[in-house]
């Protein structure tokens, strides 16, 4: 393994990082946040070079792009993380055994967290802030699309770490190659946990290849059901926000399910989408209503593939359903366990939907665009877990710590 020495250095650096005081970690995070603003020209210049290599029509272009506003938001999120209570040293369980042994279960860092992500340079800072605050070193494997942006970001972080006398190996960026991904996924004994953040192909590859523990995140095939008792004005706002706020993110709406008794409201429901020129892939009943009321160039017959697609673009599928149960069956078949929503004034229907739908986040009368660590009050997120073993939903500080048992005795021996 060509990167074995790199992994060894990160593992060694992680030991010292775990011993830093929380005040020191917070000072460094705030210093990095300041540097992001003070030296944003360096990051934006590198990002411009990455953007120049990508077609602006590519759905990933928006994910790749950094702006002064986005960097200000990144810096703000980092300061928020610094302001949060430390996730370390919490006693989550304690007891005294009949033999007098005193047991404490205490939260501690994982050690080294590996992160694989695609054209998302903001993830570099998010992962650093959460890992650093929680006492974890991180190994970053970004995509080639964002490599220059990631390099500039990590260089900035390293400069701040060195200024504070902290080993910069606690944040290590690997080459943007497939070979580096393979070595990372086989770094047994050096990387304690791997978190892939990207599309279904990336996540499937990591899950099927890794010899180190993995938490699956990211892929979002998101549905919203407009119930027979849904409020029209509320529905228009929720659907538009969920679909068009930012189409390239994993919580964006992919398929709208409409109760057949409300098809007469469909034209009004999708009217706000016209401002963003959203292409609709619709079933027969919906097509009959929208034909002549929605631009023909933006109206397409639905296919089976449309329902299970994470579009990451100004595109959305529509399906007519005859009941709440049929909507849930659709979600069971085509959803990815990420985020699902129901729009209804019927509390009984909403509660049933929330109980029956198998997803990390299930909304009632709110858009799935809220599935986000910062929006959940977590400061930032390292990813959104769609699995059931371990963390589920937005993952932040608590989710990237583990625990160990501390046992105190007075000379007891086991019989």
Tab-separated table of C-alpha atoms in Angstrom, residues 137-313:
chain	number	residue	atom	x	y	z
A	137	UNK	CA	-8.527	12.903	13.031
A	138	UNK	CA	-9.877	12.744	9.479
A	139	UNK	CA	-8.671	11.329	6.185
A	140	UNK	CA	-10.392	13.074	3.280
A	141	UNK	CA	-10.844	11.572	-0.168
A	142	UNK	CA	-12.532	14.123	-2.403
A	143	UNK	CA	-13.407	13.764	-6.065
A	144	UNK	CA	-11.234	14.988	-8.908
A	145	UNK	CA	-13.884	17.584	-9.819
A	146	UNK	CA	-13.192	19.510	-6.592
A	147	UNK	CA	-9.546	18.611	-6.034
A	148	UNK	CA	-8.087	22.124	-6.307
A	149	UNK	CA	-10.786	23.530	-4.027
A	150	UNK	CA	-10.124	20.792	-1.477
A	151	UNK	CA	-6.381	21.323	-1.628
A	152	UNK	CA	-6.740	25.060	-0.994
A	153	UNK	CA	-9.104	24.409	1.914
A	154	UNK	CA	-6.846	21.849	3.597
A	155	UNK	CA	-3.784	24.057	3.117
A	156	UNK	CA	-5.609	26.850	4.950
A	157	UNK	CA	-6.560	24.506	7.792
A	158	UNK	CA	-2.981	23.264	8.058
A	159	UNK	CA	-1.655	26.804	8.364
A	160	UNK	CA	-3.930	27.478	11.332
A	161	UNK	CA	-3.111	24.137	12.986
A	162	UNK	CA	0.626	24.775	12.692
A	163	UNK	CA	0.171	28.226	14.181
A	164	UNK	CA	-1.359	26.589	17.250
A	165	UNK	CA	1.256	23.849	17.431
A	166	UNK	CA	-1.096	21.033	16.383
A	167	UNK	CA	0.132	18.290	14.061
A	168	UNK	CA	-1.471	19.020	10.644
A	169	UNK	CA	-1.681	15.277	9.961
A	170	UNK	CA	-4.965	15.305	11.909
A	171	UNK	CA	-6.509	16.519	8.627
A	172	UNK	CA	-5.109	14.672	5.623
A	173	UNK	CA	-6.298	14.956	2.032
A	174	UNK	CA	-5.587	11.950	-0.179
A	175	UNK	CA	-4.926	12.135	-3.918
A	176	UNK	CA	-8.114	12.331	-5.983
A	177	UNK	CA	-7.572	8.901	-7.571
A	178	UNK	CA	-9.479	5.619	-7.597
A	179	UNK	CA	-6.371	3.902	-6.264
A	180	UNK	CA	-6.408	6.116	-3.167
A	181	UNK	CA	-10.036	5.173	-2.559
A	182	UNK	CA	-9.148	1.491	-2.692
A	183	UNK	CA	-6.265	1.892	-0.238
A	184	UNK	CA	-8.436	3.894	2.128
A	185	UNK	CA	-11.148	1.240	2.167
A	186	UNK	CA	-8.530	-1.366	3.081
A	187	UNK	CA	-6.760	0.651	5.790
A	188	UNK	CA	-7.574	-1.850	8.538
A	189	UNK	CA	-6.058	-0.796	11.848
A	190	UNK	CA	-5.599	2.815	10.740
A	191	UNK	CA	-9.048	4.152	9.798
A	192	UNK	CA	-11.718	3.384	12.383
A	193	UNK	CA	-14.790	4.426	10.407
A	194	UNK	CA	-15.526	5.360	6.785
A	195	UNK	CA	-18.403	7.615	5.719
A	196	UNK	CA	-19.152	7.895	1.987
A	197	UNK	CA	-21.123	10.949	0.925
A	198	UNK	CA	-22.399	10.987	-2.624
A	199	UNK	CA	-24.610	9.206	-5.102
A	200	UNK	CA	-25.870	5.642	-5.055
A	201	UNK	CA	-23.001	4.300	-7.187
A	202	UNK	CA	-20.382	5.670	-4.789
A	203	UNK	CA	-22.163	4.395	-1.704
A	204	UNK	CA	-22.719	0.933	-3.201
A	205	UNK	CA	-19.058	0.729	-4.213
A	206	UNK	CA	-17.848	1.666	-0.735
A	207	UNK	CA	-20.222	-0.739	1.004
A	208	UNK	CA	-19.271	-3.626	-1.281
A	209	UNK	CA	-15.519	-2.953	-1.209
A	210	UNK	CA	-14.606	-1.746	2.267
A	211	UNK	CA	-12.802	-3.882	4.845
A	212	UNK	CA	-13.272	-1.148	7.453
A	213	UNK	CA	-16.571	-0.157	9.149
A	214	UNK	CA	-18.877	1.997	6.983
A	215	UNK	CA	-21.884	4.215	7.661
A	216	UNK	CA	-23.992	4.718	4.535
A	217	UNK	CA	-25.152	8.266	3.817
A	218	UNK	CA	-26.428	10.590	1.189
A	219	UNK	CA	-28.411	8.936	-1.585
A	220	UNK	CA	-31.872	10.449	-1.461
A	221	UNK	CA	-34.842	9.392	-3.595
A	222	UNK	CA	-37.336	11.706	-1.898
A	223	UNK	CA	-41.138	11.620	-2.155
A	224	UNK	CA	-43.917	13.926	-0.953
A	225	UNK	CA	-47.544	12.811	-0.740
A	226	UNK	CA	-50.311	15.395	-1.200
A	227	UNK	CA	-53.213	13.814	0.651
A	228	UNK	CA	-56.927	14.149	-0.050
A	229	UNK	CA	-57.064	16.490	2.955
A	230	UNK	CA	-54.029	18.553	1.977
A	231	UNK	CA	-54.123	22.355	2.082
A	232	UNK	CA	-53.573	23.741	-1.433
A	233	UNK	CA	-51.622	26.885	-0.560
A	234	UNK	CA	-49.462	24.994	1.916
A	235	UNK	CA	-48.891	22.293	-0.657
A	236	UNK	CA	-47.755	24.748	-3.325
A	237	UNK	CA	-45.196	26.304	-0.989
A	238	UNK	CA	-43.886	22.998	0.360
A	239	UNK	CA	-43.562	21.305	-3.022
A	240	UNK	CA	-41.851	24.305	-4.597
A	241	UNK	CA	-39.385	24.670	-1.716
A	242	UNK	CA	-38.605	20.959	-1.561
A	243	UNK	CA	-37.994	20.753	-5.306
A	244	UNK	CA	-36.377	24.067	-6.245
A	245	UNK	CA	-34.580	25.459	-3.182
A	246	UNK	CA	-31.445	23.595	-4.226
A	247	UNK	CA	-31.913	20.760	-6.678
A	248	UNK	CA	-28.454	19.195	-6.335
A	249	UNK	CA	-28.752	18.212	-2.671
A	250	UNK	CA	-29.902	14.852	-1.332
A	251	UNK	CA	-33.026	16.202	0.407
A	252	UNK	CA	-34.507	17.661	-2.806
A	253	UNK	CA	-37.909	16.340	-3.893
A	254	UNK	CA	-37.885	13.736	-6.671
A	255	UNK	CA	-41.466	12.457	-6.835
A	256	UNK	CA	-44.824	14.019	-5.973
A	257	UNK	CA	-47.629	11.620	-5.083
A	258	UNK	CA	-51.133	13.087	-5.440
A	259	UNK	CA	-54.374	11.589	-4.176
A	260	UNK	CA	-56.714	11.038	-7.113
A	261	UNK	CA	-59.462	13.158	-5.513
A	262	UNK	CA	-57.101	16.175	-5.628
A	263	UNK	CA	-56.000	15.908	-9.247
A	264	UNK	CA	-58.104	18.987	-9.952
A	265	UNK	CA	-55.594	20.966	-7.894
A	266	UNK	CA	-52.541	19.603	-9.680
A	267	UNK	CA	-52.190	22.514	-12.103
A	268	UNK	CA	-52.135	24.938	-9.184
A	269	UNK	CA	-49.774	22.729	-7.153
A	270	UNK	CA	-47.091	22.698	-9.830
A	271	UNK	CA	-47.553	26.252	-11.105
A	272	UNK	CA	-44.709	27.671	-8.926
A	273	UNK	CA	-42.342	25.164	-10.555
A	274	UNK	CA	-42.740	26.968	-13.882
A	275	UNK	CA	-40.530	29.805	-12.626
A	276	UNK	CA	-37.678	27.290	-12.462
A	277	UNK	CA	-38.607	25.427	-15.671
A	278	UNK	CA	-38.957	22.094	-13.877
A	279	UNK	CA	-39.469	19.142	-16.230
A	280	UNK	CA	-42.294	16.886	-15.048
A	281	UNK	CA	-42.485	13.128	-15.724
A	282	UNK	CA	-46.132	12.302	-15.148
A	283	UNK	CA	-48.501	9.338	-15.268
A	284	UNK	CA	-51.605	9.146	-17.468
A	285	UNK	CA	-54.206	10.871	-15.255
A	286	UNK	CA	-51.836	13.688	-14.381
A	287	UNK	CA	-50.765	14.108	-18.013
A	288	UNK	CA	-54.372	14.628	-19.125
A	289	UNK	CA	-54.779	17.473	-16.633
A	290	UNK	CA	-51.427	19.134	-17.233
A	291	UNK	CA	-51.531	18.923	-21.030
A	292	UNK	CA	-52.292	22.426	-22.226
A	293	UNK	CA	-51.661	23.852	-18.748
A	294	UNK	CA	-47.915	23.195	-18.556
A	295	UNK	CA	-45.336	23.845	-21.306
A	296	UNK	CA	-45.169	20.796	-23.631
A	297	UNK	CA	-41.381	20.914	-23.677
A	298	UNK	CA	-41.384	20.436	-19.885
A	299	UNK	CA	-43.992	17.669	-19.815
A	300	UNK	CA	-42.948	14.057	-20.364
A	301	UNK	CA	-44.658	10.664	-19.891
A	302	UNK	CA	-43.370	8.888	-16.818
A	303	UNK	CA	-41.341	5.683	-16.988
A	304	UNK	CA	-40.711	3.085	-14.291
A	305	UNK	CA	-37.169	4.450	-13.919
A	306	UNK	CA	-38.482	7.952	-13.188
A	307	UNK	CA	-39.930	6.894	-9.843
A	308	UNK	CA	-36.664	5.586	-8.410
A	309	UNK	CA	-34.397	8.336	-9.731
A	310	UNK	CA	-32.527	10.884	-7.614
A	311	UNK	CA	-32.691	13.630	-10.244
A	312	UNK	CA	-30.368	16.265	-8.707
A	313	UNK	CA	-31.786	18.566	-11.371
